[in-house]
PDB file of C-alpha atoms in Angstrom:
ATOM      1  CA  UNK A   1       6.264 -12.837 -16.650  1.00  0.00           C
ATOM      2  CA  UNK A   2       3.336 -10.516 -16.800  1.00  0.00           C
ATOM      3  CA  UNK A   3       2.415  -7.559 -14.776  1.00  0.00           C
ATOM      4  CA  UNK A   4       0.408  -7.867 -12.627  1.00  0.00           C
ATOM      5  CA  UNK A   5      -1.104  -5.127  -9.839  1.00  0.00           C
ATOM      6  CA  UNK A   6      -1.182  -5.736  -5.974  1.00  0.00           C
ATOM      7  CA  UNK A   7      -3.687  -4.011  -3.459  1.00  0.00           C
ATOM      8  CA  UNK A   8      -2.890  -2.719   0.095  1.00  0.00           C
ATOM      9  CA  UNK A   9      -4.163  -0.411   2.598  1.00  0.00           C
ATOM     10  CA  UNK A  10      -3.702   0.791   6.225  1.00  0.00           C
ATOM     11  CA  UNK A  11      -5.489   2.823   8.467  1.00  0.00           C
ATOM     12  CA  UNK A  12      -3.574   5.415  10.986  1.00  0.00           C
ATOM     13  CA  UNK A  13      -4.606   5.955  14.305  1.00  0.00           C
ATOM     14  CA  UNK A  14      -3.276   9.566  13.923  1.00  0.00           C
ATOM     15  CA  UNK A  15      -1.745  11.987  11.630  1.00  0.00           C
ATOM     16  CA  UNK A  16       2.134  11.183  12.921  1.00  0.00           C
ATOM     17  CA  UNK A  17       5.534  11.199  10.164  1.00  0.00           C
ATOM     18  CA  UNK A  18       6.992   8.163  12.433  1.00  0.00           C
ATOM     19  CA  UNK A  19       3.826   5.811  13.099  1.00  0.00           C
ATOM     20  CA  UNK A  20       2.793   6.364   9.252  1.00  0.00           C
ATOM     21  CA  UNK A  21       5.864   5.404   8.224  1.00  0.00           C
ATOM     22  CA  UNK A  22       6.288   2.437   9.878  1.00  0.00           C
ATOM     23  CA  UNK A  23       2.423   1.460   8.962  1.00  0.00           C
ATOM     24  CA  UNK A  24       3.535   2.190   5.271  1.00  0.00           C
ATOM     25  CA  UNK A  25       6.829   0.340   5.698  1.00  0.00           C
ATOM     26  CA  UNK A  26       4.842  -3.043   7.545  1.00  0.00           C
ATOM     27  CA  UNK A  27       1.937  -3.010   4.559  1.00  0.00           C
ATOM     28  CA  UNK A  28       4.721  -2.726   1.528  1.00  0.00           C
ATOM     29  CA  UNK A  29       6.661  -5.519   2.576  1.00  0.00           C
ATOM     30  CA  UNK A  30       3.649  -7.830   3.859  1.00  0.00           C
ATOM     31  CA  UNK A  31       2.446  -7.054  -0.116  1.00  0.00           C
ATOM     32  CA  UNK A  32       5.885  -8.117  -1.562  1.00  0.00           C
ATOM     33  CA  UNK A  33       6.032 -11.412   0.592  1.00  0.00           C
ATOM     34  CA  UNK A  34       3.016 -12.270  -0.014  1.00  0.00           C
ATOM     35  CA  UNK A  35       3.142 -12.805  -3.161  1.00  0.00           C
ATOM     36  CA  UNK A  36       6.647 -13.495  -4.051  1.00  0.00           C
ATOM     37  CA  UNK A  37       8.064 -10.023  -5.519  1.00  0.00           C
ATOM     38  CA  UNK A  38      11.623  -8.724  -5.057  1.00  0.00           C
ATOM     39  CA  UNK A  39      12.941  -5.173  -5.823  1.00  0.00           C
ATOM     40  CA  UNK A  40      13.811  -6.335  -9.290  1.00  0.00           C
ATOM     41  CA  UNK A  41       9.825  -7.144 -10.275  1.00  0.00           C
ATOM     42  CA  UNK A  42       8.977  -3.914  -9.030  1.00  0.00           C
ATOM     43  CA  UNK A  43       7.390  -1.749 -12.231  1.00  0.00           C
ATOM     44  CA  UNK A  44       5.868   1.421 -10.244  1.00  0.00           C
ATOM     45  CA  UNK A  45       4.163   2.041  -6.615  1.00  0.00           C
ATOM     46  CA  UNK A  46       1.043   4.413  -6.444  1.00  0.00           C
ATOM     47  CA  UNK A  47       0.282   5.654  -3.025  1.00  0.00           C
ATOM     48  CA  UNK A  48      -3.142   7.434  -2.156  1.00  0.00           C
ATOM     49  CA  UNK A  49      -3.636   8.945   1.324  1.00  0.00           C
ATOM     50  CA  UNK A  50      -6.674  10.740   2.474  1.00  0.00           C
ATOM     51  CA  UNK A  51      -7.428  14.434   3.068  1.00  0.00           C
ATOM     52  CA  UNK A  52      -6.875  14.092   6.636  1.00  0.00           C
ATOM     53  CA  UNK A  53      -3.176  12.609   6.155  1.00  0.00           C
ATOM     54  CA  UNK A  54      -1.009  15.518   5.923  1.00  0.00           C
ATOM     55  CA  UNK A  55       2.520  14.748   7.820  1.00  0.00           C
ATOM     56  CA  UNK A  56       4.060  13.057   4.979  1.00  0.00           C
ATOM     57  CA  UNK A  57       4.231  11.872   1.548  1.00  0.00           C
ATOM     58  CA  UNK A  58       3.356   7.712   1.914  1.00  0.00           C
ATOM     59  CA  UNK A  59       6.166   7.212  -1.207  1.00  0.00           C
ATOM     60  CA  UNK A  60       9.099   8.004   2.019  1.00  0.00           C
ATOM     61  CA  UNK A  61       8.691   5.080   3.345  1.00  0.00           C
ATOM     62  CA  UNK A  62       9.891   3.309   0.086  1.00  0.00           C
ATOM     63  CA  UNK A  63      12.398   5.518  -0.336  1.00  0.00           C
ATOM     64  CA  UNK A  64      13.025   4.655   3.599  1.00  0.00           C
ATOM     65  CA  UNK A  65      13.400   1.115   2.431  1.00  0.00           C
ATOM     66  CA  UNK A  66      16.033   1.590  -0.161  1.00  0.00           C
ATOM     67  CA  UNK A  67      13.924   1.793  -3.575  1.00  0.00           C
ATOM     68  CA  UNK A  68      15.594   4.449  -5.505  1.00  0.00           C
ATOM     69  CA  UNK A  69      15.487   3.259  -9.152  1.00  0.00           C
ATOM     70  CA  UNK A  70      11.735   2.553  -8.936  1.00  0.00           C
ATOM     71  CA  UNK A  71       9.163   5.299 -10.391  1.00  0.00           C
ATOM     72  CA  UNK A  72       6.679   6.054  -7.106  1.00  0.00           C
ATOM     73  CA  UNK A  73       3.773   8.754  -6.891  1.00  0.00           C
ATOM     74  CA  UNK A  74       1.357  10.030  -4.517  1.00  0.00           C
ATOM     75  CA  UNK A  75      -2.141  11.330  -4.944  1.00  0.00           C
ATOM     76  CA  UNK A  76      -4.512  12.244  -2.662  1.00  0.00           C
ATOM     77  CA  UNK A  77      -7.982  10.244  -2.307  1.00  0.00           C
ATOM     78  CA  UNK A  78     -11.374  11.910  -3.018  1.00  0.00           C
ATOM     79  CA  UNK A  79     -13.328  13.844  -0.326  1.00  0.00           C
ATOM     80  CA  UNK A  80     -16.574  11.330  -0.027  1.00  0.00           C
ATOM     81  CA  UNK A  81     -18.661  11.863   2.825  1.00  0.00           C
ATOM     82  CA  UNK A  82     -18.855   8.366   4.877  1.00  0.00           C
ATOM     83  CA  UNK A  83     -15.303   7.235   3.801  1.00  0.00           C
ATOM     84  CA  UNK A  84     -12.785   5.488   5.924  1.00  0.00           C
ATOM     85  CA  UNK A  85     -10.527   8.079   7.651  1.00  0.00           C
ATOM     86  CA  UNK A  86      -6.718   8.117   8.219  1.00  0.00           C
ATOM     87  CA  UNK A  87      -6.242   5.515   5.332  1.00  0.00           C
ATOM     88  CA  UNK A  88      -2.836   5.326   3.164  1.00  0.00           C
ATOM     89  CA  UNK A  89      -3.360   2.761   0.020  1.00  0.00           C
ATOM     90  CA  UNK A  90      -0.703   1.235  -2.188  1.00  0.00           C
ATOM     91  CA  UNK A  91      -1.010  -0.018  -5.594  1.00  0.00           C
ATOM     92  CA  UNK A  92       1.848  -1.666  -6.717  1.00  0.00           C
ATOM     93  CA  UNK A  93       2.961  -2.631 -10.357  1.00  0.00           C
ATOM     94  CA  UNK A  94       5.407  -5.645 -10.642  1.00  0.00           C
ATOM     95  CA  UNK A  95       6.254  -8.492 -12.714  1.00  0.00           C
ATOM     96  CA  UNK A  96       4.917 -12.004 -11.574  1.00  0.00           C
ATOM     97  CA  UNK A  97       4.348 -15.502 -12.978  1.00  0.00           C
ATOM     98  CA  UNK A  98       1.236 -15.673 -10.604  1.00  0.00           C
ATOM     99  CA  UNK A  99      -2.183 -15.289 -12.457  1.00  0.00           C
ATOM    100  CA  UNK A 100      -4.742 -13.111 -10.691  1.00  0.00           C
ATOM    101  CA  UNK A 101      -6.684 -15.154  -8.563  1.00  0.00           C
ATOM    102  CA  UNK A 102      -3.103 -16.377  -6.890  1.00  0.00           C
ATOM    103  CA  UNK A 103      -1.973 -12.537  -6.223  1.00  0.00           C
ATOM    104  CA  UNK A 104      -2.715 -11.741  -2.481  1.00  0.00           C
ATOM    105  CA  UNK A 105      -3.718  -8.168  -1.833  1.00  0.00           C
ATOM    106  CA  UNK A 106      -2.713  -6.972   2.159  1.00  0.00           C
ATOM    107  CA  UNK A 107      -5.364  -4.849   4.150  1.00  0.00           C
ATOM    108  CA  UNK A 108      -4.231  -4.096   7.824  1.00  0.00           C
ATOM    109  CA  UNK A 109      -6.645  -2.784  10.608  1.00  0.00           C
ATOM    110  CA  UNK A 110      -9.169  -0.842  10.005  1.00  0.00           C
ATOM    111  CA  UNK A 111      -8.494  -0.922   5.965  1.00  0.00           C
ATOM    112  CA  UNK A 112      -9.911  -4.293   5.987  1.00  0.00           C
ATOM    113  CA  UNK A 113     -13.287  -3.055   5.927  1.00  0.00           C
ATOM    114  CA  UNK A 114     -12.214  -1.442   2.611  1.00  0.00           C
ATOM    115  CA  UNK A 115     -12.333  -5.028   0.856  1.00  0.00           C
ATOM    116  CA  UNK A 116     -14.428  -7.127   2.737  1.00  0.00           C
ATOM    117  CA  UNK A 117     -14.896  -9.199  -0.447  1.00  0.00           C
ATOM    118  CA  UNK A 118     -10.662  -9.925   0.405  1.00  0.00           C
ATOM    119  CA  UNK A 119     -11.083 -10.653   4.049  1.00  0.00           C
ATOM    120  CA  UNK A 120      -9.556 -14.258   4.284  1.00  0.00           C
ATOM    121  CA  UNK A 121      -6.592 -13.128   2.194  1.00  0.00           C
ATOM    122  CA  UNK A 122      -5.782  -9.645   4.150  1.00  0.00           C
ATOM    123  CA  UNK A 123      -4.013  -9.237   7.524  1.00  0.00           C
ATOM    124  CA  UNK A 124      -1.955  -7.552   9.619  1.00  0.00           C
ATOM    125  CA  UNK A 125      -2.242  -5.481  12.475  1.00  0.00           C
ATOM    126  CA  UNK A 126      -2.918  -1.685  12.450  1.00  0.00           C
TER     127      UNK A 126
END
């Protein structure tokens, strides 16, 4: 197994604890399905959420899900005039016998236009 590093992000409609949660929740799991990874894999989760974000800390919603023993941390994204608003990201650290090209990274919404490069791999709904 090697470690390997999955991609995700959402974009909010509004600043709201319940809706972002639920975004957050949808986004983790479609990353872990998507390419294969149980709890046990997990290494660490980074969540970023932008400046406009403020109702909650994006790690909750893993918490939410039952992930107690794995090491999570927020940050919040730079201030760049022009960038995508409302957005929550997720990078997540886990063990996998995929190589990189095979890992899937998940991009929901409006967060697609984040990765356009990743388009035919990303989905979801916002």
């Amino acid at each position: 197994m090697t470690v390997r590093a999955v991609r995700g992000a959402t974009q909010l409609e509004h600043d709201e604890r319940g809706p972002m949660l639920e975004s957050v929740k949808r986004l983790f799991k479609e990353m872990l399905d998507a390419n294969g990874i149980v709890e046990e894999d997990l290494i660490s989760i980074f969540f970023t959420a932008t400046t406009d974000l403020r109702c909650e800390f994006p790690a909750v919603a893993a918490r939410e899900l039952g992930l107690s023993d794995v090491p999570l941390m927020c940050a919040q994204e730079l201030e760049i005039a022009g960038s995508l608003p409302r957005v929550v990201r997720i990078l997540v650290h886990a063990e996998s016998a995929r190589t990189k090209c095979e890992i899937r990274h998940v991009y929901h919404g409006g967060a697609a236009a984040l990765r356009t490069d990743l388009a035919p791999v990303s989905g979801g709904t916002p």
